[in-house]
Structure formats: C-alpha cells, structure tokens
Amino acid sequence: MLSFRSFNTSLRPLFSLALVSLIGAGLAACSEAKTETVEAIRPVKVVEIAKTDTTRELNYSGAVKARTEMNLGFRVGGKITERVANIGDRVKPGDLLARIDPTDYQLAVASAEANLAAAEKQVETARLTDQRAEQLYSRKFASEAQREQAALAYKQAASLRDAALSSLRQAENQVGYAELRSDQSGIVTAINADTGQVVGAGTPVVAVAVDGEKEVQIAVPELDIGKFSPGKAVKVSFWSDDKLVLDGKVREVAGSADPQSRTFPVRVSLPDDARVLLGMTATIAATVDSGENLVSIPLSALAKQEGKEIVWVVDAAAETVRARPIKVANFVDDGVQVADGLKPGDLVVAAGTQFMAENLKVKVPAAEQRAASNETNHAVR
C-alpha cells in the first residue's frame, strides 16, 4: 500500500500540468470574450463636382521663329572661295555674306566686251555704206534695191550691236552675282555651305531671319484642326519665363497635313516684345467649344481598374466608396476634364485612390470642410 506521501510525490507533476492547462484555457476564454472585431474607417479627401463646362483648353508647344526667313543662295554656280557671315551675326541690306570664284564670269565679261566692240565697228561700216548708197541713189547712180539693201544691212548691224551690249550687261551681272549679299536686315540663323564647296545656282547657303514680326508654329492633329481659324485669339506662354504671357492670334492654318507627321502646321502671330527671342519654346493655349458638358477633377482623382479609367465616388449616406468608369475628354494644367460618368454634386475621392476598395468604409469631411477645400483648389488653379 502506498502512503499519502508517496502518492503525493508521484502525482505532483500530473497535477501541475493539469493546473497549467486550466489556467491557459481560462485566460483564452477571457481573451475571446473581450476581443471584438473593429472595422477600420479610412478618412478621405474628396472634391465635390460643382458644375459642368462646355469648353476645353487645347495646349500645343512650338518654337518662336521670324515670320519671314530667307534661305539665300548664289544666282550663279561656282566654288565658294570665302564665307564672311557666321551664325548669330546681324546683317543689313547689302552686307556681304559669301563669295564664289568669279574668274569664269570675268572672262565672259571680257569676251562680251570684245564682241560689242566688233559689233560697233560693223555698225559704223554699215552706216557709212548706207549713207553712200543714199547719195548714189539721189544722183541716179544706184538703184533703189541697192539703197534698200544698204539700209537693211545697217539695221542688222545695229541689232547685232544691241545684242552684244545685252550679253555684256548679262556677263557683268553674273560677276556681281558671284557675291552673296543680304537683301534685308536680320540675323543669320544657319550656314548651309562653306568655303571650298561647289554650289549650283539657287542652292541655300545662308539663312537669315528677317527683323520684324515673330510667330510660333505649332502642329495640330486632324481631330482639333477644325477648332483653329485665322484670327482666333490664343494665349502664349514661355517655358523660360512663367510670368511672360502674351496675347497671340492665329495667322495661318495649313490647307493640308504634313505627309510625315500627319499634323497641320498652324502659325500664331506674336506682339512685339523684346523679351521674346528666336528659338524660345512657347506653349499655345486655345479655348475651344467641346460640344460636351465637361466636369473637372484633380489629376490625383484619376485611377485605373482593369485597363479602364475610373474614379472612386463616395456614397455619403452609406459612407462607402464605389468605383465608377468615366470618359476622359482632355488633360489640362489644373487636372482632367471628364465627358461622361460624373454629374454635379458627386463626391469624388481626390487623393489616395491606391488605397480604395469596393464598399470600403470611409470618413467623409463635413460640408463646410468640403466647401473650403473646393475654394482652395480653385484658388490654386
């Protein structure tokens, strides 16, 4: 028979293990009783769709250039022996730009001068013959046919002299054409041929931007070209100076598209402003009728889901968000213009769209806070 002491000693580890299990089960039961499922509510920044707009803004970039640009070339062919002008030089009418070898043309002048001298001798001889025939005819020593023949020979010699004189003047002009000179005041913008190069008549050698009116040329796709017409007012801003904004007007709209880019060149005239320099990058902003009722949202409100453009719209009553597909009409400086999918009064999540999920519980700002936020957004725009 076991004694009480021996029984207590042998079963003590079993009692300890049972006691620990009971305590653990009790604690677990208490934790389960006290644990509650709390659904997270995410605060969101929203923008309220206030109104629709029937206009949209088109923005295109271009470069400032002179309204008139001259590609100057020699009127005769030859080898360039000297180039005087450099890119950036200012030139005036008559300034020398380049020169070709005039040797052949000088020889042509000498030949034309010799031909003219010979023709003048022929005229003098024919004139004396004509006078002598006239005297003999008046004395009845020559026939009328002889007199008429002498008169005709004189006229023919005079014509040959006039032709020789024209040839001489042409040769002299060609010697002058061996020098390329500027026709108007401007600035040299390009050099297309240099010393030692043989050029033909009319080959562009020097490009000169004529002083005067400046303009910006932009490329407009065929979908929007119908919105532009001569005389349309536009705003012109410059990348180099955010504060420089000028009023421009469309001067010219191309009648056909560029064969490579399939866009239409449009030229916009600029007012005279010393701050505008050739080659500066400018942005043309034109307000056009969209033909649709557009609403504006911040760019941060735009999201994509399964390849489609969406926004997250807040259900104010249920305080949840749902994805809504939209049709984007245009991207502008202050956000996105939407053609379909939204209406005035809708609450759209304006930030943090990557954290949104269907029927997610959200905390919507009060109406006063939304109004203040909308006013701030409009002020920033």
mmCIF file of C-alpha atoms in Angstrom:
data_model
loop_
_atom_site.group_PDB
_atom_site.id
_atom_site.type_symbol
_atom_site.label_atom_id
_atom_site.label_comp_id
_atom_site.label_asym_id
_atom_site.label_seq_id
_atom_site.Cartn_x
_atom_site.Cartn_y
_atom_site.Cartn_z
ATOM 1 C CA MET A 1 0.000 0.000 0.000
ATOM 2 C CA LEU A 2 1.223 3.426 -0.942
ATOM 3 C CA SER A 3 1.444 6.066 1.652
ATOM 4 C CA PHE A 4 -0.047 9.518 1.225
ATOM 5 C CA ARG A 5 3.398 10.998 0.955
ATOM 6 C CA SER A 6 4.433 8.610 -1.776
ATOM 7 C CA PHE A 7 1.168 9.227 -3.672
ATOM 8 C CA ASN A 8 1.548 12.980 -3.468
ATOM 9 C CA THR A 9 5.102 12.814 -4.695
ATOM 10 C CA SER A 10 4.387 10.578 -7.646
ATOM 11 C CA LEU A 11 1.342 12.508 -8.928
ATOM 12 C CA ARG A 12 2.635 16.011 -8.321
ATOM 13 C CA PRO A 13 3.819 16.571 -11.947
ATOM 14 C CA LEU A 14 0.431 15.499 -13.277
ATOM 15 C CA PHE A 15 -1.409 17.930 -11.033
ATOM 16 C CA SER A 16 0.899 20.760 -12.064
ATOM 17 C CA LEU A 17 0.320 20.087 -15.759
ATOM 18 C CA ALA A 18 -3.437 19.985 -15.304
ATOM 19 C CA LEU A 19 -3.377 23.217 -13.361
ATOM 20 C CA VAL A 20 -1.408 24.988 -16.082
ATOM 21 C CA SER A 21 -3.850 23.767 -18.764
ATOM 22 C CA LEU A 22 -6.843 25.005 -16.781
ATOM 23 C CA ILE A 23 -5.278 28.427 -16.278
ATOM 24 C CA GLY A 24 -4.433 28.693 -20.027
ATOM 25 C CA ALA A 25 -7.967 27.743 -21.029
ATOM 26 C CA GLY A 26 -9.382 30.297 -18.658
ATOM 27 C CA LEU A 27 -7.186 33.065 -19.997
ATOM 28 C CA ALA A 28 -8.078 32.148 -23.579
ATOM 29 C CA ALA A 29 -11.747 32.244 -22.727
ATOM 30 C CA CYS A 30 -11.348 35.671 -21.174
ATOM 31 C CA SER A 31 -9.445 36.972 -24.260
ATOM 32 C CA GLU A 32 -12.094 35.658 -26.623
ATOM 33 C CA ALA A 33 -14.774 37.265 -24.553
ATOM 34 C CA LYS A 34 -13.056 40.624 -24.619
ATOM 35 C CA THR A 35 -11.919 40.614 -28.309
ATOM 36 C CA GLU A 36 -14.215 42.484 -30.700
ATOM 37 C CA THR A 37 -13.943 42.878 -34.481
ATOM 38 C CA VAL A 38 -13.429 46.603 -35.252
ATOM 39 C CA GLU A 39 -13.871 47.637 -38.902
ATOM 40 C CA ALA A 40 -11.320 50.272 -39.979
ATOM 41 C CA ILE A 41 -12.757 53.528 -41.297
ATOM 42 C CA ARG A 42 -10.390 55.461 -43.557
ATOM 43 C CA PRO A 43 -10.657 59.250 -43.711
ATOM 44 C CA VAL A 44 -10.595 60.543 -47.297
ATOM 45 C CA LYS A 45 -10.137 63.842 -49.076
ATOM 46 C CA VAL A 46 -12.964 64.445 -51.512
ATOM 47 C CA VAL A 47 -13.875 67.010 -54.156
ATOM 48 C CA GLU A 48 -17.450 67.844 -54.991
ATOM 49 C CA ILE A 49 -18.393 68.171 -58.650
ATOM 50 C CA ALA A 50 -19.740 71.692 -58.765
ATOM 51 C CA LYS A 51 -20.619 72.498 -62.358
ATOM 52 C CA THR A 52 -20.291 71.445 -65.953
ATOM 53 C CA ASP A 53 -18.311 73.248 -68.625
ATOM 54 C CA THR A 54 -18.870 73.268 -72.395
ATOM 55 C CA THR A 55 -15.368 74.457 -73.257
ATOM 56 C CA ARG A 56 -11.976 72.866 -73.082
ATOM 57 C CA GLU A 57 -8.441 74.125 -73.436
ATOM 58 C CA LEU A 58 -6.035 72.877 -76.097
ATOM 59 C CA ASN A 59 -2.304 73.213 -75.450
ATOM 60 C CA TYR A 60 0.387 72.809 -78.081
ATOM 61 C CA SER A 61 4.094 73.571 -77.935
ATOM 62 C CA GLY A 62 6.187 75.220 -80.622
ATOM 63 C CA ALA A 63 9.248 77.371 -81.197
ATOM 64 C CA VAL A 64 9.485 81.108 -81.793
ATOM 65 C CA LYS A 65 10.638 81.990 -85.294
ATOM 66 C CA ALA A 66 10.680 85.005 -87.558
ATOM 67 C CA ARG A 67 7.657 85.456 -89.762
ATOM 68 C CA THR A 68 9.986 85.764 -92.767
ATOM 69 C CA GLU A 69 13.064 83.566 -93.110
ATOM 70 C CA MET A 70 15.288 83.897 -96.158
ATOM 71 C CA ASN A 71 17.344 80.988 -97.483
ATOM 72 C CA LEU A 72 19.853 82.935 -99.535
ATOM 73 C CA GLY A 73 21.882 81.364 -102.344
ATOM 74 C CA PHE A 74 24.007 82.471 -105.273
ATOM 75 C CA ARG A 75 22.227 83.254 -108.536
ATOM 76 C CA VAL A 76 25.064 81.533 -110.392
ATOM 77 C CA GLY A 77 27.001 78.340 -109.718
ATOM 78 C CA GLY A 78 30.613 78.074 -108.653
ATOM 79 C CA LYS A 79 33.105 77.255 -105.931
ATOM 80 C CA ILE A 80 32.815 79.177 -102.665
ATOM 81 C CA THR A 81 36.076 80.966 -102.001
ATOM 82 C CA GLU A 82 35.048 82.995 -98.938
ATOM 83 C CA ARG A 83 32.338 82.941 -96.269
ATOM 84 C CA VAL A 84 32.012 86.140 -94.299
ATOM 85 C CA ALA A 85 28.826 85.607 -92.283
ATOM 86 C CA ASN A 86 28.593 83.443 -89.156
ATOM 87 C CA ILE A 87 25.604 82.152 -87.222
ATOM 88 C CA GLY A 88 24.274 84.855 -84.923
ATOM 89 C CA ASP A 89 25.647 87.776 -86.958
ATOM 90 C CA ARG A 90 23.328 90.696 -87.520
ATOM 91 C CA VAL A 91 23.239 91.833 -91.127
ATOM 92 C CA LYS A 92 21.892 94.843 -93.007
ATOM 93 C CA PRO A 93 20.840 95.226 -96.651
ATOM 94 C CA GLY A 94 23.923 94.975 -98.880
ATOM 95 C CA ASP A 95 26.176 93.237 -96.352
ATOM 96 C CA LEU A 96 28.469 90.629 -97.921
ATOM 97 C CA LEU A 97 27.734 87.073 -96.777
ATOM 98 C CA ALA A 98 29.845 84.868 -99.072
ATOM 99 C CA ARG A 99 31.731 84.905 -102.367
ATOM 100 C CA ILE A 100 32.376 82.374 -105.164
ATOM 101 C CA ASP A 101 35.245 82.262 -107.677
ATOM 102 C CA PRO A 102 34.404 84.906 -110.336
ATOM 103 C CA THR A 103 37.157 84.016 -112.824
ATOM 104 C CA ASP A 104 34.937 82.396 -115.442
ATOM 105 C CA TYR A 105 32.425 85.210 -115.257
ATOM 106 C CA GLN A 106 35.146 87.842 -115.598
ATOM 107 C CA LEU A 107 36.350 86.064 -118.729
ATOM 108 C CA ALA A 108 32.801 86.103 -120.027
ATOM 109 C CA VAL A 109 32.748 89.873 -119.499
ATOM 110 C CA ALA A 110 35.960 90.292 -121.480
ATOM 111 C CA SER A 111 34.545 88.188 -124.301
ATOM 112 C CA ALA A 112 31.311 90.168 -124.304
ATOM 113 C CA GLU A 113 33.232 93.441 -124.414
ATOM 114 C CA ALA A 114 35.214 92.236 -127.464
ATOM 115 C CA ASN A 115 32.015 91.140 -129.189
ATOM 116 C CA LEU A 116 30.457 94.513 -128.503
ATOM 117 C CA ALA A 117 33.476 96.346 -129.918
ATOM 118 C CA ALA A 118 33.313 94.252 -133.091
ATOM 119 C CA ALA A 119 29.590 94.861 -133.396
ATOM 120 C CA GLU A 120 30.074 98.595 -133.063
ATOM 121 C CA LYS A 121 32.641 98.510 -135.904
ATOM 122 C CA GLN A 122 30.165 96.628 -138.027
ATOM 123 C CA VAL A 123 27.541 99.254 -137.272
ATOM 124 C CA GLU A 124 29.908 102.065 -138.260
ATOM 125 C CA THR A 125 30.778 100.309 -141.526
ATOM 126 C CA ALA A 126 27.134 99.620 -142.332
ATOM 127 C CA ARG A 127 26.213 103.206 -141.548
ATOM 128 C CA LEU A 128 28.792 104.571 -143.992
ATOM 129 C CA THR A 129 27.643 102.104 -146.649
ATOM 130 C CA ASP A 130 24.047 103.152 -146.142
ATOM 131 C CA GLN A 131 24.938 106.843 -146.438
ATOM 132 C CA ARG A 132 26.961 106.222 -149.613
ATOM 133 C CA ALA A 133 24.078 104.234 -151.173
ATOM 134 C CA GLU A 134 21.672 107.044 -150.323
ATOM 135 C CA GLN A 135 23.902 109.608 -152.066
ATOM 136 C CA LEU A 136 24.329 107.446 -155.170
ATOM 137 C CA TYR A 137 20.616 106.801 -155.346
ATOM 138 C CA SER A 138 19.852 110.533 -155.136
ATOM 139 C CA ARG A 139 22.190 111.108 -158.107
ATOM 140 C CA LYS A 140 20.678 108.225 -160.044
ATOM 141 C CA PHE A 141 23.948 106.222 -159.889
ATOM 142 C CA ALA A 142 22.440 103.390 -157.782
ATOM 143 C CA SER A 143 19.199 101.539 -157.925
ATOM 144 C CA GLU A 144 16.524 101.587 -155.258
ATOM 145 C CA ALA A 145 17.244 97.948 -154.496
ATOM 146 C CA GLN A 146 20.855 98.785 -153.701
ATOM 147 C CA ARG A 147 19.757 101.602 -151.403
ATOM 148 C CA GLU A 148 17.295 99.357 -149.554
ATOM 149 C CA GLN A 149 19.885 96.611 -149.186
ATOM 150 C CA ALA A 150 22.384 99.032 -147.618
ATOM 151 C CA ALA A 151 19.725 100.364 -145.224
ATOM 152 C CA LEU A 152 18.804 96.810 -144.226
ATOM 153 C CA ALA A 153 22.451 95.902 -143.582
ATOM 154 C CA TYR A 154 22.793 98.921 -141.325
ATOM 155 C CA LYS A 155 19.739 97.963 -139.271
ATOM 156 C CA GLN A 156 21.007 94.396 -138.978
ATOM 157 C CA ALA A 157 24.395 95.594 -137.730
ATOM 158 C CA ALA A 158 22.667 97.844 -135.173
ATOM 159 C CA SER A 159 20.633 94.880 -133.899
ATOM 160 C CA LEU A 160 23.757 92.753 -133.530
ATOM 161 C CA ARG A 161 25.372 95.596 -131.558
ATOM 162 C CA ASP A 162 22.379 95.774 -129.208
ATOM 163 C CA ALA A 163 22.568 92.013 -128.674
ATOM 164 C CA ALA A 164 26.276 92.252 -127.898
ATOM 165 C CA LEU A 165 25.561 95.043 -125.432
ATOM 166 C CA SER A 166 22.912 92.905 -123.667
ATOM 167 C CA SER A 167 25.353 89.999 -123.476
ATOM 168 C CA LEU A 168 27.930 92.282 -121.871
ATOM 169 C CA ARG A 169 25.463 93.506 -119.278
ATOM 170 C CA GLN A 170 24.442 89.943 -118.505
ATOM 171 C CA ALA A 171 28.070 88.912 -118.069
ATOM 172 C CA GLU A 172 28.682 91.891 -115.784
ATOM 173 C CA ASN A 173 25.640 90.935 -113.710
ATOM 174 C CA GLN A 174 26.982 87.415 -113.313
ATOM 175 C CA VAL A 175 30.216 88.820 -111.968
ATOM 176 C CA GLY A 176 28.129 90.706 -109.399
ATOM 177 C CA TYR A 177 26.161 87.545 -108.603
ATOM 178 C CA ALA A 178 29.428 85.934 -107.531
ATOM 179 C CA GLU A 179 28.976 87.862 -104.265
ATOM 180 C CA LEU A 180 26.107 86.849 -101.968
ATOM 181 C CA ARG A 181 24.669 89.867 -100.133
ATOM 182 C CA SER A 182 21.784 90.288 -97.717
ATOM 183 C CA ASP A 183 18.548 91.804 -99.002
ATOM 184 C CA GLN A 184 17.088 92.835 -95.619
ATOM 185 C CA SER A 185 18.079 93.411 -92.012
ATOM 186 C CA GLY A 186 18.062 90.332 -89.830
ATOM 187 C CA ILE A 187 20.110 87.716 -88.034
ATOM 188 C CA VAL A 188 21.959 84.758 -89.534
ATOM 189 C CA THR A 189 20.361 81.536 -88.284
ATOM 190 C CA ALA A 190 22.061 78.841 -90.371
ATOM 191 C CA ILE A 191 25.046 78.182 -92.654
ATOM 192 C CA ASN A 192 24.317 75.504 -95.252
ATOM 193 C CA ALA A 193 27.523 75.646 -97.337
ATOM 194 C CA ASP A 194 31.102 76.571 -96.577
ATOM 195 C CA THR A 195 34.362 77.570 -98.209
ATOM 196 C CA GLY A 196 35.573 75.130 -100.863
ATOM 197 C CA GLN A 197 32.154 73.719 -101.643
ATOM 198 C CA VAL A 198 30.862 73.874 -105.212
ATOM 199 C CA VAL A 199 27.247 75.019 -105.265
ATOM 200 C CA GLY A 200 24.711 75.405 -108.018
ATOM 201 C CA ALA A 201 22.542 78.391 -108.734
ATOM 202 C CA GLY A 202 19.901 78.753 -106.025
ATOM 203 C CA THR A 203 21.481 76.321 -103.554
ATOM 204 C CA PRO A 204 20.776 77.632 -99.993
ATOM 205 C CA VAL A 205 23.999 78.903 -98.442
ATOM 206 C CA VAL A 206 22.969 81.277 -95.617
ATOM 207 C CA ALA A 207 19.637 81.507 -93.769
ATOM 208 C CA VAL A 208 18.598 84.900 -92.409
ATOM 209 C CA ALA A 209 15.671 85.564 -90.078
ATOM 210 C CA VAL A 210 14.283 88.936 -91.082
ATOM 211 C CA ASP A 211 13.751 91.529 -88.370
ATOM 212 C CA GLY A 212 10.137 92.308 -87.555
ATOM 213 C CA GLU A 213 7.147 90.231 -86.529
ATOM 214 C CA LYS A 214 7.745 86.964 -84.703
ATOM 215 C CA GLU A 215 5.457 83.972 -84.548
ATOM 216 C CA VAL A 216 5.106 80.461 -83.144
ATOM 217 C CA GLN A 217 4.479 77.433 -85.332
ATOM 218 C CA ILE A 218 2.606 74.513 -83.789
ATOM 219 C CA ALA A 219 1.485 71.143 -85.126
ATOM 220 C CA VAL A 220 -2.224 70.417 -84.615
ATOM 221 C CA PRO A 221 -3.700 66.928 -85.160
ATOM 222 C CA GLU A 222 -6.591 66.492 -87.542
ATOM 223 C CA LEU A 223 -9.067 65.922 -84.686
ATOM 224 C CA ASP A 224 -8.583 69.513 -83.465
ATOM 225 C CA ILE A 225 -7.612 71.427 -86.611
ATOM 226 C CA GLY A 226 -11.238 72.438 -87.166
ATOM 227 C CA LYS A 227 -11.063 74.470 -83.933
ATOM 228 C CA PHE A 228 -8.424 76.805 -85.399
ATOM 229 C CA SER A 229 -9.055 79.550 -87.918
ATOM 230 C CA PRO A 230 -7.189 82.751 -88.880
ATOM 231 C CA GLY A 231 -7.816 85.489 -86.341
ATOM 232 C CA LYS A 232 -8.557 83.191 -83.394
ATOM 233 C CA ALA A 233 -7.227 84.620 -80.111
ATOM 234 C CA VAL A 234 -4.899 82.421 -78.059
ATOM 235 C CA LYS A 235 -2.658 82.746 -75.012
ATOM 236 C CA VAL A 236 1.091 82.291 -75.434
ATOM 237 C CA SER A 237 3.319 81.333 -72.505
ATOM 238 C CA PHE A 238 7.050 80.630 -72.477
ATOM 239 C CA TRP A 239 8.992 77.895 -70.715
ATOM 240 C CA SER A 240 11.863 80.231 -69.898
ATOM 241 C CA ASP A 241 9.654 82.734 -68.030
ATOM 242 C CA ASP A 242 6.397 81.693 -66.340
ATOM 243 C CA LYS A 243 5.404 85.334 -65.894
ATOM 244 C CA LEU A 244 5.678 86.133 -69.599
ATOM 245 C CA VAL A 245 2.227 85.535 -71.108
ATOM 246 C CA LEU A 246 1.202 87.269 -74.351
ATOM 247 C CA ASP A 247 -1.964 87.518 -76.409
ATOM 248 C CA GLY A 248 -1.486 85.926 -79.821
ATOM 249 C CA LYS A 249 -3.601 85.415 -82.911
ATOM 250 C CA VAL A 250 -3.724 82.583 -85.401
ATOM 251 C CA ARG A 251 -2.304 83.967 -88.634
ATOM 252 C CA GLU A 252 -2.217 80.956 -90.896
ATOM 253 C CA VAL A 253 -3.679 77.455 -90.947
ATOM 254 C CA ALA A 254 -2.189 74.966 -93.405
ATOM 255 C CA GLY A 255 -4.556 73.641 -96.026
ATOM 256 C CA SER A 256 -3.095 70.123 -95.932
ATOM 257 C CA ALA A 257 -1.414 67.881 -93.385
ATOM 258 C CA ASP A 258 2.304 67.240 -93.210
ATOM 259 C CA PRO A 259 2.936 63.971 -95.101
ATOM 260 C CA GLN A 260 5.179 62.572 -92.359
ATOM 261 C CA SER A 261 3.618 63.691 -89.060
ATOM 262 C CA ARG A 262 0.030 63.899 -90.406
ATOM 263 C CA THR A 263 -0.448 67.106 -88.427
ATOM 264 C CA PHE A 264 -1.417 70.558 -89.681
ATOM 265 C CA PRO A 265 1.061 73.441 -89.263
ATOM 266 C CA VAL A 266 -0.553 76.476 -87.611
ATOM 267 C CA ARG A 267 1.251 79.828 -87.285
ATOM 268 C CA VAL A 268 0.440 82.188 -84.401
ATOM 269 C CA SER A 269 1.476 85.849 -84.585
ATOM 270 C CA LEU A 270 3.032 87.445 -81.502
ATOM 271 C CA PRO A 271 3.008 91.089 -80.406
ATOM 272 C CA ASP A 272 6.332 92.927 -80.453
ATOM 273 C CA ASP A 273 8.125 92.175 -77.187
ATOM 274 C CA ALA A 274 11.860 92.457 -76.626
ATOM 275 C CA ARG A 275 11.773 89.543 -74.152
ATOM 276 C CA VAL A 276 10.739 87.122 -76.888
ATOM 277 C CA LEU A 277 13.800 85.680 -78.624
ATOM 278 C CA LEU A 278 14.094 83.450 -81.661
ATOM 279 C CA GLY A 279 14.142 79.772 -80.800
ATOM 280 C CA MET A 280 12.381 80.095 -77.433
ATOM 281 C CA THR A 281 9.915 77.313 -76.594
ATOM 282 C CA ALA A 282 6.332 78.530 -76.286
ATOM 283 C CA THR A 283 3.012 76.938 -75.380
ATOM 284 C CA ILE A 284 -0.144 77.963 -77.221
ATOM 285 C CA ALA A 285 -3.346 77.679 -75.154
ATOM 286 C CA ALA A 286 -6.611 77.896 -77.092
ATOM 287 C CA THR A 287 -10.080 77.705 -75.553
ATOM 288 C CA VAL A 288 -12.479 75.835 -77.818
ATOM 289 C CA ASP A 289 -16.065 74.630 -77.692
ATOM 290 C CA SER A 290 -16.046 70.984 -76.672
ATOM 291 C CA GLY A 291 -19.618 70.251 -77.745
ATOM 292 C CA GLU A 292 -19.999 68.295 -74.493
ATOM 293 C CA ASN A 293 -20.787 69.057 -70.869
ATOM 294 C CA LEU A 294 -17.456 68.562 -69.131
ATOM 295 C CA VAL A 295 -16.644 68.367 -65.446
ATOM 296 C CA SER A 296 -13.196 68.893 -63.968
ATOM 297 C CA ILE A 297 -11.448 66.706 -61.387
ATOM 298 C CA PRO A 298 -7.903 66.760 -59.999
ATOM 299 C CA LEU A 299 -5.400 64.523 -61.725
ATOM 300 C CA SER A 300 -4.864 62.707 -58.408
ATOM 301 C CA ALA A 301 -8.502 61.558 -58.505
ATOM 302 C CA LEU A 302 -7.998 59.574 -61.709
ATOM 303 C CA ALA A 303 -7.339 55.841 -61.329
ATOM 304 C CA LYS A 304 -7.339 52.729 -63.489
ATOM 305 C CA GLN A 305 -9.059 49.403 -62.943
ATOM 306 C CA GLU A 306 -8.811 46.519 -65.397
ATOM 307 C CA GLY A 307 -7.443 48.884 -68.028
ATOM 308 C CA LYS A 308 -10.333 51.344 -67.682
ATOM 309 C CA GLU A 309 -10.183 54.876 -66.314
ATOM 310 C CA ILE A 310 -12.239 55.226 -63.129
ATOM 311 C CA VAL A 311 -12.840 57.450 -60.124
ATOM 312 C CA TRP A 312 -13.900 56.472 -56.632
ATOM 313 C CA VAL A 313 -17.288 58.015 -55.839
ATOM 314 C CA VAL A 314 -18.401 58.369 -52.234
ATOM 315 C CA ASP A 315 -21.881 57.284 -51.124
ATOM 316 C CA ALA A 316 -22.438 59.898 -48.436
ATOM 317 C CA ALA A 317 -25.360 58.042 -46.873
ATOM 318 C CA ALA A 318 -23.583 54.690 -46.525
ATOM 319 C CA GLU A 319 -20.166 56.294 -46.108
ATOM 320 C CA THR A 320 -18.625 53.871 -48.598
ATOM 321 C CA VAL A 321 -16.843 54.223 -51.930
ATOM 322 C CA ARG A 322 -17.550 52.594 -55.256
ATOM 323 C CA ALA A 323 -15.562 52.584 -58.498
ATOM 324 C CA ARG A 324 -17.224 54.374 -61.398
ATOM 325 C CA PRO A 325 -15.939 54.258 -65.022
ATOM 326 C CA ILE A 326 -15.525 57.652 -66.697
ATOM 327 C CA LYS A 327 -14.714 59.022 -70.139
ATOM 328 C CA VAL A 328 -11.760 61.408 -70.132
ATOM 329 C CA ALA A 329 -12.091 64.272 -72.606
ATOM 330 C CA ASN A 330 -8.850 66.129 -72.088
ATOM 331 C CA PHE A 331 -5.896 66.633 -69.768
ATOM 332 C CA VAL A 332 -5.349 70.265 -68.752
ATOM 333 C CA ASP A 333 -2.917 72.088 -66.485
ATOM 334 C CA ASP A 334 -5.229 72.013 -63.468
ATOM 335 C CA GLY A 335 -6.463 68.428 -63.787
ATOM 336 C CA VAL A 336 -8.659 66.281 -66.003
ATOM 337 C CA GLN A 337 -11.814 67.127 -67.921
ATOM 338 C CA VAL A 338 -14.398 64.340 -67.879
ATOM 339 C CA ALA A 339 -17.036 63.988 -70.598
ATOM 340 C CA ASP A 340 -19.130 61.169 -69.132
ATOM 341 C CA GLY A 341 -19.578 59.363 -65.827
ATOM 342 C CA LEU A 342 -19.898 62.257 -63.390
ATOM 343 C CA LYS A 343 -22.519 64.872 -62.609
ATOM 344 C CA PRO A 344 -22.732 67.941 -60.373
ATOM 345 C CA GLY A 345 -22.993 67.016 -56.703
ATOM 346 C CA ASP A 346 -20.977 63.790 -56.900
ATOM 347 C CA LEU A 347 -18.292 63.356 -54.228
ATOM 348 C CA VAL A 348 -15.060 62.045 -55.737
ATOM 349 C CA VAL A 349 -12.045 60.815 -53.771
ATOM 350 C CA ALA A 350 -9.337 63.353 -54.579
ATOM 351 C CA ALA A 351 -6.270 61.608 -53.129
ATOM 352 C CA GLY A 352 -5.141 58.175 -52.037
ATOM 353 C CA THR A 353 -7.017 56.270 -54.730
ATOM 354 C CA GLN A 354 -4.491 53.416 -54.480
ATOM 355 C CA PHE A 355 -5.877 52.571 -51.014
ATOM 356 C CA MET A 356 -9.510 52.417 -52.122
ATOM 357 C CA ALA A 357 -11.547 49.221 -52.458
ATOM 358 C CA GLU A 358 -15.143 48.463 -53.368
ATOM 359 C CA ASN A 359 -17.559 49.327 -50.485
ATOM 360 C CA LEU A 360 -14.680 50.466 -48.286
ATOM 361 C CA LYS A 361 -15.886 52.380 -45.235
ATOM 362 C CA VAL A 362 -14.647 55.974 -45.308
ATOM 363 C CA LYS A 363 -14.977 59.089 -43.207
ATOM 364 C CA VAL A 364 -16.310 61.960 -45.318
ATOM 365 C CA PRO A 365 -15.396 65.569 -44.376
ATOM 366 C CA ALA A 366 -18.203 67.849 -43.314
ATOM 367 C CA ALA A 367 -19.904 70.028 -45.911
ATOM 368 C CA GLU A 368 -18.164 73.151 -44.582
ATOM 369 C CA GLN A 369 -14.780 71.495 -44.891
ATOM 370 C CA ARG A 370 -15.565 70.314 -48.433
ATOM 371 C CA ALA A 371 -16.596 73.831 -49.452
ATOM 372 C CA ALA A 372 -13.393 75.293 -48.030
ATOM 373 C CA SER A 373 -11.337 72.608 -49.803
ATOM 374 C CA ASN A 374 -13.047 73.320 -53.131
ATOM 375 C CA GLU A 375 -12.394 77.042 -52.779
ATOM 376 C CA THR A 376 -8.737 76.304 -52.048
ATOM 377 C CA ASN A 377 -8.470 74.090 -55.130
ATOM 378 C CA HIS A 378 -9.990 76.757 -57.349
ATOM 379 C CA ALA A 379 -7.621 79.376 -55.913
ATOM 380 C CA VAL A 380 -4.623 77.153 -56.642
ATOM 381 C CA ARG A 381 -5.807 76.601 -60.193
#
